[in-house]
CSV table of C-alpha atoms in Angstrom, one decimal:
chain,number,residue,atom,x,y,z
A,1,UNK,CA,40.0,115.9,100.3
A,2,UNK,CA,42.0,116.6,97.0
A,3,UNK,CA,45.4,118.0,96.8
A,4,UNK,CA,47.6,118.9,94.2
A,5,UNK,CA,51.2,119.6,94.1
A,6,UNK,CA,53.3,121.2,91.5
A,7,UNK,CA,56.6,120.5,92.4
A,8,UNK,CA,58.3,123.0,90.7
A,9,UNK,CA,57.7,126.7,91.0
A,10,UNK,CA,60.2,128.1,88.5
A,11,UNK,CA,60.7,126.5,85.2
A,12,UNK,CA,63.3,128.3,82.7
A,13,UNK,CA,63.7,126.7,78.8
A,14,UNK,CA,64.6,127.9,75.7
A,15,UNK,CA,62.5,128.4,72.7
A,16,UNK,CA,62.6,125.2,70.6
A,17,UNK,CA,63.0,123.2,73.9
A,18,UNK,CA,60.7,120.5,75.0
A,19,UNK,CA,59.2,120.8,78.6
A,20,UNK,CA,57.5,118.9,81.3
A,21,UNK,CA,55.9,120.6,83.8
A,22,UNK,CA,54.8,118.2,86.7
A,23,UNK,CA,51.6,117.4,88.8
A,24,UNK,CA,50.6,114.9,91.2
A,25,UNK,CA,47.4,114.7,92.8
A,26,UNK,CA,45.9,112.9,96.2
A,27,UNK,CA,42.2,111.8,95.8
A,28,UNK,CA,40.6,108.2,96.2
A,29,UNK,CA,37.8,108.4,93.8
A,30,UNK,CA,36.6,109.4,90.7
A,31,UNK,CA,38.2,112.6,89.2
A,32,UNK,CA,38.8,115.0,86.2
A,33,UNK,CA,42.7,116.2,86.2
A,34,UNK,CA,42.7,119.5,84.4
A,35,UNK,CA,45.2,122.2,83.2
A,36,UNK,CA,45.2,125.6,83.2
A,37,UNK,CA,47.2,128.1,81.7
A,38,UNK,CA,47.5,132.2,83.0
A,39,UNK,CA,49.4,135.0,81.1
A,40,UNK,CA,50.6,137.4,83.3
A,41,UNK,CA,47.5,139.9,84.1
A,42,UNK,CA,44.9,137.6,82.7
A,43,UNK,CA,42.4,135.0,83.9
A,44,UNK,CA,43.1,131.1,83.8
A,45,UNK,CA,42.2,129.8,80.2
A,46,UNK,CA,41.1,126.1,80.0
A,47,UNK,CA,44.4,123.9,77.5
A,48,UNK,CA,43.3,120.3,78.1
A,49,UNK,CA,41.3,117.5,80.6
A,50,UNK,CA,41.5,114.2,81.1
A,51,UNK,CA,38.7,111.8,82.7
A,52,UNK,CA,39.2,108.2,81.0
A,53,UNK,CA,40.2,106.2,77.8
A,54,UNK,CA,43.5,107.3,76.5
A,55,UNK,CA,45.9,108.4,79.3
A,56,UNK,CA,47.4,110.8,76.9
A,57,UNK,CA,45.0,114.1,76.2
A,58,UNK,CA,46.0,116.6,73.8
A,59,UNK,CA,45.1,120.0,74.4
A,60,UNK,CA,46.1,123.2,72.9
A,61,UNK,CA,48.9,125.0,71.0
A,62,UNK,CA,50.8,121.2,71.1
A,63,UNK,CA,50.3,120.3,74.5
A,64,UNK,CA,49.8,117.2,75.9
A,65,UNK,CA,49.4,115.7,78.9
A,66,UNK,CA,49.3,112.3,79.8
A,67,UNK,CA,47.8,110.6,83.4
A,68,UNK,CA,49.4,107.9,85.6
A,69,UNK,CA,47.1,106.3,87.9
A,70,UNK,CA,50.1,104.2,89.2
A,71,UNK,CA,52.2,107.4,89.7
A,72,UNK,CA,49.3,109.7,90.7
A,73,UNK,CA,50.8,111.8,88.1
A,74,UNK,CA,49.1,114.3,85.5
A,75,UNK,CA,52.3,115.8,83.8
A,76,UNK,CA,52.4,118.8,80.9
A,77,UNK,CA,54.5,118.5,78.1
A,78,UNK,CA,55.2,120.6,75.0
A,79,UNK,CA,57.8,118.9,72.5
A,80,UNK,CA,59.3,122.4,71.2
A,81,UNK,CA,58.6,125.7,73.0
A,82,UNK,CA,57.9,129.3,71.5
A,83,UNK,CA,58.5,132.4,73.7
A,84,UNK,CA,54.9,133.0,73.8
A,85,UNK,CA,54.2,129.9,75.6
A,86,UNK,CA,55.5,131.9,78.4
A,87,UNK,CA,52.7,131.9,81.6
A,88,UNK,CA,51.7,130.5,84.9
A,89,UNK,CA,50.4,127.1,84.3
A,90,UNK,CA,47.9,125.6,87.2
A,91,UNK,CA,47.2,121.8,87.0
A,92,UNK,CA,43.7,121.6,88.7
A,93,UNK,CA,41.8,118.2,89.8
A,94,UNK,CA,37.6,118.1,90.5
A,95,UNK,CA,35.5,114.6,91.5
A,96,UNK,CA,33.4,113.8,89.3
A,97,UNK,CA,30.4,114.4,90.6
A,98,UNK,CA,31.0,117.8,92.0
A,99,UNK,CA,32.3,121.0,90.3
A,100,UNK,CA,35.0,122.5,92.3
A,101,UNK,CA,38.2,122.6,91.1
A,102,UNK,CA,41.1,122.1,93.5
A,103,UNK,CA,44.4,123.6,91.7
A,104,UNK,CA,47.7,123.2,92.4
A,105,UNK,CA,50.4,126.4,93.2
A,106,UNK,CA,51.1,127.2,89.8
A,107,UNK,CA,54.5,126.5,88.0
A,108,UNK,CA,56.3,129.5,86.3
A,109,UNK,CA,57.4,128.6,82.5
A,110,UNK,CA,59.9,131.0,81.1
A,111,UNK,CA,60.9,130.4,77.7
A,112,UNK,CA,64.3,132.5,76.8
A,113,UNK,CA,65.1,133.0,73.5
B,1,UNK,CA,31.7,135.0,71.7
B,2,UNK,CA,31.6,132.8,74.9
B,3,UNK,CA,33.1,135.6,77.6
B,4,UNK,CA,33.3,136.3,81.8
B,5,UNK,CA,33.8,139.4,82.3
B,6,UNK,CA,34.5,141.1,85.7
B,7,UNK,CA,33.8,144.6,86.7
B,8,UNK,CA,35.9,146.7,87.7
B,9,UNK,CA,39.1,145.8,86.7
B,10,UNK,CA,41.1,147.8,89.2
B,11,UNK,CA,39.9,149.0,92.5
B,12,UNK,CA,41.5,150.5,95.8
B,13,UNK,CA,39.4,150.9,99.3
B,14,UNK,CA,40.1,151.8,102.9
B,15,UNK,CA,39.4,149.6,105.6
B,16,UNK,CA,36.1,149.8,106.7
B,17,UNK,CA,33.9,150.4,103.3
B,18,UNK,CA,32.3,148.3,101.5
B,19,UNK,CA,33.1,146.7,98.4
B,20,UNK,CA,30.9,145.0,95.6
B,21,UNK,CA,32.8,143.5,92.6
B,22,UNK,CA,30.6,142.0,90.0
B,23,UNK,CA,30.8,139.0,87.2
B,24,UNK,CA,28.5,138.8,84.0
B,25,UNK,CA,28.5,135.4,81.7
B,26,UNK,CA,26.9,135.1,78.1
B,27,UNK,CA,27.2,131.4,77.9
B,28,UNK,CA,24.0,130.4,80.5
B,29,UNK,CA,26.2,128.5,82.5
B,30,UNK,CA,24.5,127.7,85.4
B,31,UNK,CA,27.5,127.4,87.9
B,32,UNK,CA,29.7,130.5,88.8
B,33,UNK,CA,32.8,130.5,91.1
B,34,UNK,CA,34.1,133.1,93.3
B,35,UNK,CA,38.5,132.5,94.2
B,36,UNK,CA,40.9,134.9,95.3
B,37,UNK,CA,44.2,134.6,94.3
B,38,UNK,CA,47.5,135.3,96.0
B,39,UNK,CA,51.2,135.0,95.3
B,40,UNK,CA,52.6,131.3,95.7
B,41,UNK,CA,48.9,129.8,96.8
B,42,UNK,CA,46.6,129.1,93.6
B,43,UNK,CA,43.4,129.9,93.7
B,44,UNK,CA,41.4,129.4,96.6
B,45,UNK,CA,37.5,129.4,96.0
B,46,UNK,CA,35.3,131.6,98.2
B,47,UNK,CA,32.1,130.7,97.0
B,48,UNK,CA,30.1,128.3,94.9
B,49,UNK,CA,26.8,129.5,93.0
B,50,UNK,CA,24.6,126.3,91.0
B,51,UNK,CA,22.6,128.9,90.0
B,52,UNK,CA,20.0,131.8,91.0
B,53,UNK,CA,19.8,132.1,94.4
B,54,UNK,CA,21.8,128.6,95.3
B,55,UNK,CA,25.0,129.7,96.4
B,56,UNK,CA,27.2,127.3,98.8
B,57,UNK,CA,30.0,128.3,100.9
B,58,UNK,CA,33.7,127.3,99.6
B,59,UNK,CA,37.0,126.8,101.3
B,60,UNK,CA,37.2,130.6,102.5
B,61,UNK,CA,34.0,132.2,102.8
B,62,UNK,CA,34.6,134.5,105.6
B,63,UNK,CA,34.6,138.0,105.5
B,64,UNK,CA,32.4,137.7,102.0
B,65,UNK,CA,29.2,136.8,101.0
B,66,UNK,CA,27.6,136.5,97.2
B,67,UNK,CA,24.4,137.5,95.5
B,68,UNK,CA,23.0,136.0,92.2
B,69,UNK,CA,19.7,137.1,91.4
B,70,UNK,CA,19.9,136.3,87.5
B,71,UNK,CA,21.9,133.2,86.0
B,72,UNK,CA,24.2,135.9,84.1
B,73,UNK,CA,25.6,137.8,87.0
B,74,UNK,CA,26.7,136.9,90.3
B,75,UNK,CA,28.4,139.2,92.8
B,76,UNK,CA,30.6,140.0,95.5
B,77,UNK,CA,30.8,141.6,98.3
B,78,UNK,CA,32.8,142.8,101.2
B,79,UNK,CA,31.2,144.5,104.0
B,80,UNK,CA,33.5,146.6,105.7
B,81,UNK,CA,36.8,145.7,104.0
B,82,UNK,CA,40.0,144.6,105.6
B,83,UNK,CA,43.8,144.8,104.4
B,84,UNK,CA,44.1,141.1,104.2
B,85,UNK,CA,41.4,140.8,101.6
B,86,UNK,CA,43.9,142.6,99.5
B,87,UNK,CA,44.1,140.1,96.8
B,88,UNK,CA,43.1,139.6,93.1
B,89,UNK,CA,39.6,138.1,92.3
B,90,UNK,CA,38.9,135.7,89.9
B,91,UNK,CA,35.3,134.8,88.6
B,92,UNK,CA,34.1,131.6,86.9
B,93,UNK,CA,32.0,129.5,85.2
B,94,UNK,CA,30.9,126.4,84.0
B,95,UNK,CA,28.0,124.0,82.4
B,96,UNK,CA,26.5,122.5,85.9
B,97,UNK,CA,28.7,119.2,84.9
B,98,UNK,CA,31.8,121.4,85.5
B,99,UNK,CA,33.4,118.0,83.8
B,100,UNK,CA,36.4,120.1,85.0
B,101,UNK,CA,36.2,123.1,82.7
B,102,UNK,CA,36.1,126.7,83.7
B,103,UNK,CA,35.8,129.3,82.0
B,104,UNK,CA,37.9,132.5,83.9
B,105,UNK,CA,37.1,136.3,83.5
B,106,UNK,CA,40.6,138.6,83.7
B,107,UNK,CA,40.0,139.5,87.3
B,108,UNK,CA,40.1,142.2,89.8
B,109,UNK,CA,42.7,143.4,91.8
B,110,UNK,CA,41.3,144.9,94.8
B,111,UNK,CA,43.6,146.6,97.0
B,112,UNK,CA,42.3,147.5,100.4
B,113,UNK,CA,44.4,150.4,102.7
């Protein structure tokens, strides 16, 4: 069974600010780690993925994200922050050879101004 | 323009009646997804089509059960609705690879007296 945990519920920056926003996942075998981000009222919208090669995946609007196999770790980062970036973001994880995705609880990102 | 979208957007039942919300792709995806989503949990996924008339249970199927006669639409349904499927609905899709991305309409929120 996967699981995915987002440590952190709340997370409160201000614009210009970099930010991390953390995952880390339980599975044994093959997977894609995924994030997903949710403006308040909206449906999830698809920002990166990451399957193999590279361990750092950029994705949209200057995220990144990069994997630790040793850490079982799939963090989100953004080097500088814009109010808009403000949302619900979901880090999700699916095997490979099966398409349901799994997601975390959801971390919060304010962005003050 | 590669859109989910999710029918109606807003709707309010009393326990007992029926409800039928519905989910229309233009992107011939062949898988759809069914979650609910409630405050602090993620998304939990309900049901799982592959594609017309292949639908497969997911973590929380009871109380619910799907219909997907064409590829574009796939439904939803609640016979005799209760107050804990109060709750906002999330419909998905994705190439039958999934490859771990899914594309969200803006959901549902169903709220049952």
């Amino acid at each position: 069974t996967q699981t995915v945990s987002q440590s952190d519920a709340h997370v409160t920056v201000f614009e210009g600010d970099s930010v991390e926003l953390r995952c880390n996942y339980s599975y044994g075998g093959s997977i894609y780690l995924s994030w997903y981000i949710q403006h308040h009222g909206h449906g999830l919208q698809f920002l990166l993925k990451y399957y193999s090669g590279n361990p750092v995946v950029q994705g949209v609007n200057g995220f990144e994200a990069e994997f630790s196999k040793s850490d079982s770790s799939f963090h989100l980062r953004k080097a500088s922050v814009h109010w808009s970036d403000s949302a619900v973001y979901f880090c999700a994880v699916s095997a490979t050879n099966y398409n349901v995705l799994y997601f975390g609880s959801g971390t919060k990102l304010t962005v003050e101004p | 323009d590669m859109k989910v979208t999710q029918m109606p957007r807003y709707l309010i039942k009393r326990m007992g009646e029926n409800v039928l919300l519905e989910c229309g792709q233009d992107m011939s995806h062949e898988t759809m997804y069914w979650y609910r989503q409630d405050p602090g949990l993620g998304l939990q996924l309900i049901y799982i089509s592959y594609d017309v008339d292949s639908n497969s249970e997911g973590d929380i199927p009871k109380g619910y059960r799907v219909s997907r006669k064409k590829r574009e639409h796939f439904s939803l349904i609640l016979d005799s609705a209760k107050t804990n499927q109060t709750s906002v609905y999330f419909c998905a899709s994705s190439l039958s690879g999934g490859a771990g991305e899914q594309y969200f309409g803006p959901g549902t929120r169903l709220t049952v007296l």
